[in-house]
Amino acid sequence: MINKFSSDYVAIITPDIESGYNVTFPDLPGCVTCGDTYEEAIEMAKEALDLWLEVMRDDKIEIPRPSRLSPVFTYIRPSQDLVVA
């Protein structure tokens, strides 16, 4: 069964000293990309998402429903105070 959603997928963008910015999609394990700049990472993420979903559709793989942002991100306080340099 192939599902169609008009919703956006959550992308996690993390800075990386060596590769600029890494992008992952929690709802689509294995769908990853990166860019030298934040803007390039966003463009690469759009392309990666489009291609990933296209392959899933072509292979008749069920496309997972996008998660809402709120359950993906939360603040968690460590049990001990940390010193940040």
mmCIF file of N, CA and C in Angstrom:
data_model
loop_
_atom_site.group_PDB
_atom_site.id
_atom_site.type_symbol
_atom_site.label_atom_id
_atom_site.label_comp_id
_atom_site.label_asym_id
_atom_site.label_seq_id
_atom_site.Cartn_x
_atom_site.Cartn_y
_atom_site.Cartn_z
ATOM 1 N N MET A 1 0.843 -1.183 0.000
ATOM 2 C CA MET A 1 0.000 0.000 0.000
ATOM 3 C C MET A 1 0.883 1.239 0.000
ATOM 4 N N ILE A 2 0.575 2.177 -0.832
ATOM 5 C CA ILE A 2 1.344 3.409 -0.924
ATOM 6 C C ILE A 2 0.481 4.538 -0.392
ATOM 7 N N ASN A 3 1.040 5.300 0.540
ATOM 8 C CA ASN A 3 0.313 6.419 1.132
ATOM 9 C C ASN A 3 0.791 7.731 0.527
ATOM 10 N N LYS A 4 -0.107 8.696 0.488
ATOM 11 C CA LYS A 4 0.252 10.039 0.038
ATOM 12 C C LYS A 4 0.009 10.991 1.192
ATOM 13 N N PHE A 5 1.001 11.833 1.479
ATOM 14 C CA PHE A 5 0.885 12.810 2.553
ATOM 15 C C PHE A 5 1.295 14.169 2.010
ATOM 16 N N SER A 6 0.617 15.187 2.456
ATOM 17 C CA SER A 6 0.989 16.533 2.042
ATOM 18 C C SER A 6 1.789 17.223 3.134
ATOM 19 N N SER A 7 2.077 16.500 4.190
ATOM 20 C CA SER A 7 2.775 17.054 5.337
ATOM 21 C C SER A 7 4.288 17.064 5.107
ATOM 22 N N ASP A 8 4.978 17.890 5.853
ATOM 23 C CA ASP A 8 6.435 17.958 5.771
ATOM 24 C C ASP A 8 7.058 16.913 6.692
ATOM 25 N N TYR A 9 8.194 16.396 6.302
ATOM 26 C CA TYR A 9 8.951 15.477 7.135
ATOM 27 C C TYR A 9 9.932 16.260 7.995
ATOM 28 N N VAL A 10 10.144 15.813 9.206
ATOM 29 C CA VAL A 10 11.090 16.444 10.119
ATOM 30 C C VAL A 10 12.502 16.122 9.643
ATOM 31 N N ALA A 11 13.324 17.149 9.530
ATOM 32 C CA ALA A 11 14.734 16.986 9.200
ATOM 33 C C ALA A 11 15.555 17.509 10.372
ATOM 34 N N ILE A 12 16.568 16.757 10.762
ATOM 35 C CA ILE A 12 17.474 17.206 11.819
ATOM 36 C C ILE A 12 18.767 17.634 11.147
ATOM 37 N N ILE A 13 19.116 18.901 11.343
ATOM 38 C CA ILE A 13 20.309 19.477 10.732
ATOM 39 C C ILE A 13 21.312 19.747 11.838
ATOM 40 N N THR A 14 22.488 19.121 11.727
ATOM 41 C CA THR A 14 23.504 19.287 12.758
ATOM 42 C C THR A 14 24.796 19.793 12.126
ATOM 43 N N PRO A 15 25.398 20.802 12.748
ATOM 44 C CA PRO A 15 26.669 21.298 12.221
ATOM 45 C C PRO A 15 27.775 20.273 12.449
ATOM 46 N N ASP A 16 28.707 20.216 11.513
ATOM 47 C CA ASP A 16 29.838 19.304 11.598
ATOM 48 C C ASP A 16 31.072 20.051 11.134
ATOM 49 N N ILE A 17 32.112 20.031 11.934
ATOM 50 C CA ILE A 17 33.327 20.792 11.616
ATOM 51 C C ILE A 17 33.919 20.365 10.283
ATOM 52 N N GLU A 18 33.883 19.085 9.975
ATOM 53 C CA GLU A 18 34.526 18.575 8.763
ATOM 54 C C GLU A 18 33.655 18.643 7.513
ATOM 55 N N SER A 19 32.319 18.480 7.675
ATOM 56 C CA SER A 19 31.490 18.394 6.465
ATOM 57 C C SER A 19 30.442 19.491 6.360
ATOM 58 N N GLY A 20 30.474 20.492 7.187
ATOM 59 C CA GLY A 20 29.493 21.575 7.105
ATOM 60 C C GLY A 20 28.267 21.276 7.949
ATOM 61 N N TYR A 21 27.232 20.721 7.317
ATOM 62 C CA TYR A 21 25.980 20.406 8.017
ATOM 63 C C TYR A 21 25.474 19.047 7.552
ATOM 64 N N ASN A 22 25.154 18.191 8.501
ATOM 65 C CA ASN A 22 24.578 16.882 8.204
ATOM 66 C C ASN A 22 23.076 16.945 8.385
ATOM 67 N N VAL A 23 22.334 16.209 7.560
ATOM 68 C CA VAL A 23 20.878 16.183 7.627
ATOM 69 C C VAL A 23 20.411 14.737 7.708
ATOM 70 N N THR A 24 19.529 14.462 8.664
ATOM 71 C CA THR A 24 18.896 13.152 8.773
ATOM 72 C C THR A 24 17.389 13.338 8.888
ATOM 73 N N PHE A 25 16.655 12.309 8.523
ATOM 74 C CA PHE A 25 15.195 12.308 8.616
ATOM 75 C C PHE A 25 14.785 11.177 9.558
ATOM 76 N N PRO A 26 14.318 11.479 10.768
ATOM 77 C CA PRO A 26 13.967 10.434 11.725
ATOM 78 C C PRO A 26 12.919 9.445 11.208
ATOM 79 N N ASP A 27 12.014 9.889 10.366
ATOM 80 C CA ASP A 27 10.965 9.008 9.839
ATOM 81 C C ASP A 27 11.444 8.131 8.690
ATOM 82 N N LEU A 28 12.609 8.435 8.155
ATOM 83 C CA LEU A 28 13.122 7.719 6.989
ATOM 84 C C LEU A 28 14.563 7.277 7.259
ATOM 85 N N PRO A 29 14.754 6.242 8.084
ATOM 86 C CA PRO A 29 16.109 5.796 8.416
ATOM 87 C C PRO A 29 16.921 5.513 7.155
ATOM 88 N N GLY A 30 18.126 6.051 7.144
ATOM 89 C CA GLY A 30 18.997 5.873 5.991
ATOM 90 C C GLY A 30 18.958 7.028 5.012
ATOM 91 N N CYS A 31 17.943 7.866 5.101
ATOM 92 C CA CYS A 31 17.856 9.046 4.239
ATOM 93 C C CYS A 31 18.676 10.156 4.890
ATOM 94 N N VAL A 32 19.885 10.343 4.388
ATOM 95 C CA VAL A 32 20.816 11.315 4.954
ATOM 96 C C VAL A 32 21.468 12.108 3.821
ATOM 97 N N THR A 33 21.931 13.284 4.162
ATOM 98 C CA THR A 33 22.665 14.104 3.205
ATOM 99 C C THR A 33 23.460 15.135 3.994
ATOM 100 N N CYS A 34 24.161 16.008 3.285
ATOM 101 C CA CYS A 34 24.911 17.070 3.947
ATOM 102 C C CYS A 34 25.139 18.208 2.961
ATOM 103 N N GLY A 35 25.614 19.320 3.491
ATOM 104 C CA GLY A 35 25.951 20.467 2.658
ATOM 105 C C GLY A 35 27.047 21.272 3.322
ATOM 106 N N ASP A 36 27.818 21.987 2.525
ATOM 107 C CA ASP A 36 28.902 22.806 3.069
ATOM 108 C C ASP A 36 28.364 23.967 3.893
ATOM 109 N N THR A 37 27.204 24.507 3.498
ATOM 110 C CA THR A 37 26.569 25.606 4.227
ATOM 111 C C THR A 37 25.179 25.152 4.667
ATOM 112 N N TYR A 38 24.577 25.915 5.581
ATOM 113 C CA TYR A 38 23.221 25.598 6.036
ATOM 114 C C TYR A 38 22.249 25.614 4.856
ATOM 115 N N GLU A 39 22.379 26.625 4.016
ATOM 116 C CA GLU A 39 21.490 26.762 2.859
ATOM 117 C C GLU A 39 21.654 25.589 1.890
ATOM 118 N N GLU A 40 22.896 25.191 1.661
ATOM 119 C CA GLU A 40 23.145 24.050 0.775
ATOM 120 C C GLU A 40 22.583 22.767 1.402
ATOM 121 N N ALA A 41 22.707 22.614 2.716
ATOM 122 C CA ALA A 41 22.172 21.436 3.400
ATOM 123 C C ALA A 41 20.660 21.362 3.230
ATOM 124 N N ILE A 42 19.978 22.501 3.289
ATOM 125 C CA ILE A 42 18.525 22.537 3.098
ATOM 126 C C ILE A 42 18.183 22.080 1.679
ATOM 127 N N GLU A 43 18.881 22.601 0.689
ATOM 128 C CA GLU A 43 18.622 22.216 -0.702
ATOM 129 C C GLU A 43 18.919 20.737 -0.933
ATOM 130 N N MET A 44 20.013 20.265 -0.363
ATOM 131 C CA MET A 44 20.358 18.849 -0.504
ATOM 132 C C MET A 44 19.319 17.975 0.203
ATOM 133 N N ALA A 45 18.787 18.451 1.330
ATOM 134 C CA ALA A 45 17.767 17.703 2.063
ATOM 135 C C ALA A 45 16.490 17.577 1.241
ATOM 136 N N LYS A 46 16.097 18.647 0.567
ATOM 137 C CA LYS A 46 14.903 18.596 -0.290
ATOM 138 C C LYS A 46 15.091 17.563 -1.397
ATOM 139 N N GLU A 47 16.272 17.584 -2.006
ATOM 140 C CA GLU A 47 16.560 16.636 -3.089
ATOM 141 C C GLU A 47 16.592 15.199 -2.564
ATOM 142 N N ALA A 48 17.263 14.990 -1.422
ATOM 143 C CA ALA A 48 17.352 13.641 -0.851
ATOM 144 C C ALA A 48 15.970 13.110 -0.499
ATOM 145 N N LEU A 49 15.142 13.965 0.091
ATOM 146 C CA LEU A 49 13.788 13.549 0.471
ATOM 147 C C LEU A 49 12.974 13.180 -0.765
ATOM 148 N N ASP A 50 13.022 14.025 -1.782
ATOM 149 C CA ASP A 50 12.276 13.742 -3.014
ATOM 150 C C ASP A 50 12.706 12.410 -3.634
ATOM 151 N N LEU A 51 14.009 12.196 -3.728
ATOM 152 C CA LEU A 51 14.513 10.964 -4.334
ATOM 153 C C LEU A 51 14.170 9.741 -3.487
ATOM 154 N N TRP A 52 14.288 9.872 -2.161
ATOM 155 C CA TRP A 52 13.986 8.763 -1.260
ATOM 156 C C TRP A 52 12.524 8.343 -1.402
ATOM 157 N N LEU A 53 11.625 9.332 -1.385
ATOM 158 C CA LEU A 53 10.196 9.033 -1.496
ATOM 159 C C LEU A 53 9.853 8.484 -2.879
ATOM 160 N N GLU A 54 10.530 8.989 -3.908
ATOM 161 C CA GLU A 54 10.297 8.491 -5.263
ATOM 162 C C GLU A 54 10.670 7.006 -5.370
ATOM 163 N N VAL A 55 11.806 6.627 -4.796
ATOM 164 C CA VAL A 55 12.227 5.220 -4.821
ATOM 165 C C VAL A 55 11.236 4.364 -4.033
ATOM 166 N N MET A 56 10.781 4.865 -2.899
ATOM 167 C CA MET A 56 9.803 4.104 -2.112
ATOM 168 C C MET A 56 8.521 3.891 -2.916
ATOM 169 N N ARG A 57 8.064 4.935 -3.605
ATOM 170 C CA ARG A 57 6.861 4.813 -4.439
ATOM 171 C C ARG A 57 7.088 3.816 -5.574
ATOM 172 N N ASP A 58 8.235 3.960 -6.267
ATOM 173 C CA ASP A 58 8.538 3.070 -7.396
ATOM 174 C C ASP A 58 8.631 1.610 -6.962
ATOM 175 N N ASP A 59 9.179 1.386 -5.767
ATOM 176 C CA ASP A 59 9.340 0.025 -5.255
ATOM 177 C C ASP A 59 8.111 -0.450 -4.475
ATOM 178 N N LYS A 60 7.061 0.377 -4.488
ATOM 179 C CA LYS A 60 5.809 0.046 -3.807
ATOM 180 C C LYS A 60 6.019 -0.268 -2.324
ATOM 181 N N ILE A 61 6.897 0.518 -1.700
ATOM 182 C CA ILE A 61 7.151 0.421 -0.266
ATOM 183 C C ILE A 61 6.243 1.428 0.433
ATOM 184 N N GLU A 62 5.614 0.995 1.503
ATOM 185 C CA GLU A 62 4.722 1.895 2.236
ATOM 186 C C GLU A 62 5.524 3.068 2.787
ATOM 187 N N ILE A 63 5.064 4.260 2.503
ATOM 188 C CA ILE A 63 5.727 5.477 2.959
ATOM 189 C C ILE A 63 5.200 5.813 4.347
ATOM 190 N N PRO A 64 6.115 5.980 5.329
ATOM 191 C CA PRO A 64 5.659 6.261 6.686
ATOM 192 C C PRO A 64 5.044 7.655 6.806
ATOM 193 N N ARG A 65 4.062 7.741 7.674
ATOM 194 C CA ARG A 65 3.429 9.031 7.956
ATOM 195 C C ARG A 65 4.457 9.934 8.647
ATOM 196 N N PRO A 66 4.544 11.195 8.252
ATOM 197 C CA PRO A 66 5.489 12.112 8.897
ATOM 198 C C PRO A 66 5.149 12.309 10.375
ATOM 199 N N SER A 67 6.179 12.326 11.203
ATOM 200 C CA SER A 67 5.993 12.621 12.627
ATOM 201 C C SER A 67 5.735 14.103 12.816
ATOM 202 N N ARG A 68 5.085 14.394 13.905
ATOM 203 C CA ARG A 68 4.952 15.803 14.287
ATOM 204 C C ARG A 68 6.262 16.211 14.933
ATOM 205 N N LEU A 69 6.570 17.479 14.881
ATOM 206 C CA LEU A 69 7.824 17.980 15.428
ATOM 207 C C LEU A 69 7.871 17.831 16.942
ATOM 208 N N SER A 70 6.771 18.069 17.621
ATOM 209 C CA SER A 70 6.794 18.078 19.086
ATOM 210 C C SER A 70 7.262 16.770 19.715
ATOM 211 N N PRO A 71 6.864 15.580 19.216
ATOM 212 C CA PRO A 71 7.381 14.382 19.873
ATOM 213 C C PRO A 71 8.825 14.069 19.514
ATOM 214 N N VAL A 72 9.363 14.722 18.497
ATOM 215 C CA VAL A 72 10.725 14.432 18.085
ATOM 216 C C VAL A 72 11.721 15.212 18.926
ATOM 217 N N PHE A 73 11.421 16.468 19.213
ATOM 218 C CA PHE A 73 12.340 17.310 19.959
ATOM 219 C C PHE A 73 11.797 17.616 21.339
ATOM 220 N N THR A 74 12.658 17.489 22.323
ATOM 221 C CA THR A 74 12.336 17.900 23.680
ATOM 222 C C THR A 74 13.641 18.243 24.373
ATOM 223 N N TYR A 75 13.549 19.062 25.385
ATOM 224 C CA TYR A 75 14.731 19.392 26.172
ATOM 225 C C TYR A 75 14.842 18.394 27.319
ATOM 226 N N ILE A 76 16.035 17.862 27.509
ATOM 227 C CA ILE A 76 16.286 16.936 28.603
ATOM 228 C C ILE A 76 17.455 17.479 29.407
ATOM 229 N N ARG A 77 17.199 17.677 30.676
ATOM 230 C CA ARG A 77 18.236 18.209 31.556
ATOM 231 C C ARG A 77 19.085 17.054 32.071
ATOM 232 N N PRO A 78 20.436 17.203 32.010
ATOM 233 C CA PRO A 78 21.283 16.142 32.542
ATOM 234 C C PRO A 78 21.141 16.063 34.054
ATOM 235 N N SER A 79 21.447 14.904 34.608
ATOM 236 C CA SER A 79 21.315 14.720 36.045
ATOM 237 C C SER A 79 22.372 15.479 36.825
ATOM 238 N N GLN A 80 23.452 15.885 36.174
ATOM 239 C CA GLN A 80 24.502 16.644 36.823
ATOM 240 C C GLN A 80 24.743 17.924 36.048
ATOM 241 N N ASP A 81 25.199 18.958 36.756
ATOM 242 C CA ASP A 81 25.561 20.189 36.074
ATOM 243 C C ASP A 81 26.829 19.961 35.260
ATOM 244 N N LEU A 82 26.846 20.498 34.067
ATOM 245 C CA LEU A 82 28.006 20.357 33.194
ATOM 246 C C LEU A 82 28.700 21.688 33.053
ATOM 247 N N VAL A 83 30.013 21.659 32.958
ATOM 248 C CA VAL A 83 30.782 22.865 32.698
ATOM 249 C C VAL A 83 31.056 22.889 31.198
ATOM 250 N N VAL A 84 30.590 23.934 30.544
ATOM 251 C CA VAL A 84 30.790 24.079 29.099
ATOM 252 C C VAL A 84 31.850 25.135 28.875
ATOM 253 N N ALA A 85 32.904 24.764 28.177
ATOM 254 C CA ALA A 85 34.003 25.711 27.930
ATOM 255 C C ALA A 85 33.684 26.593 26.762
#
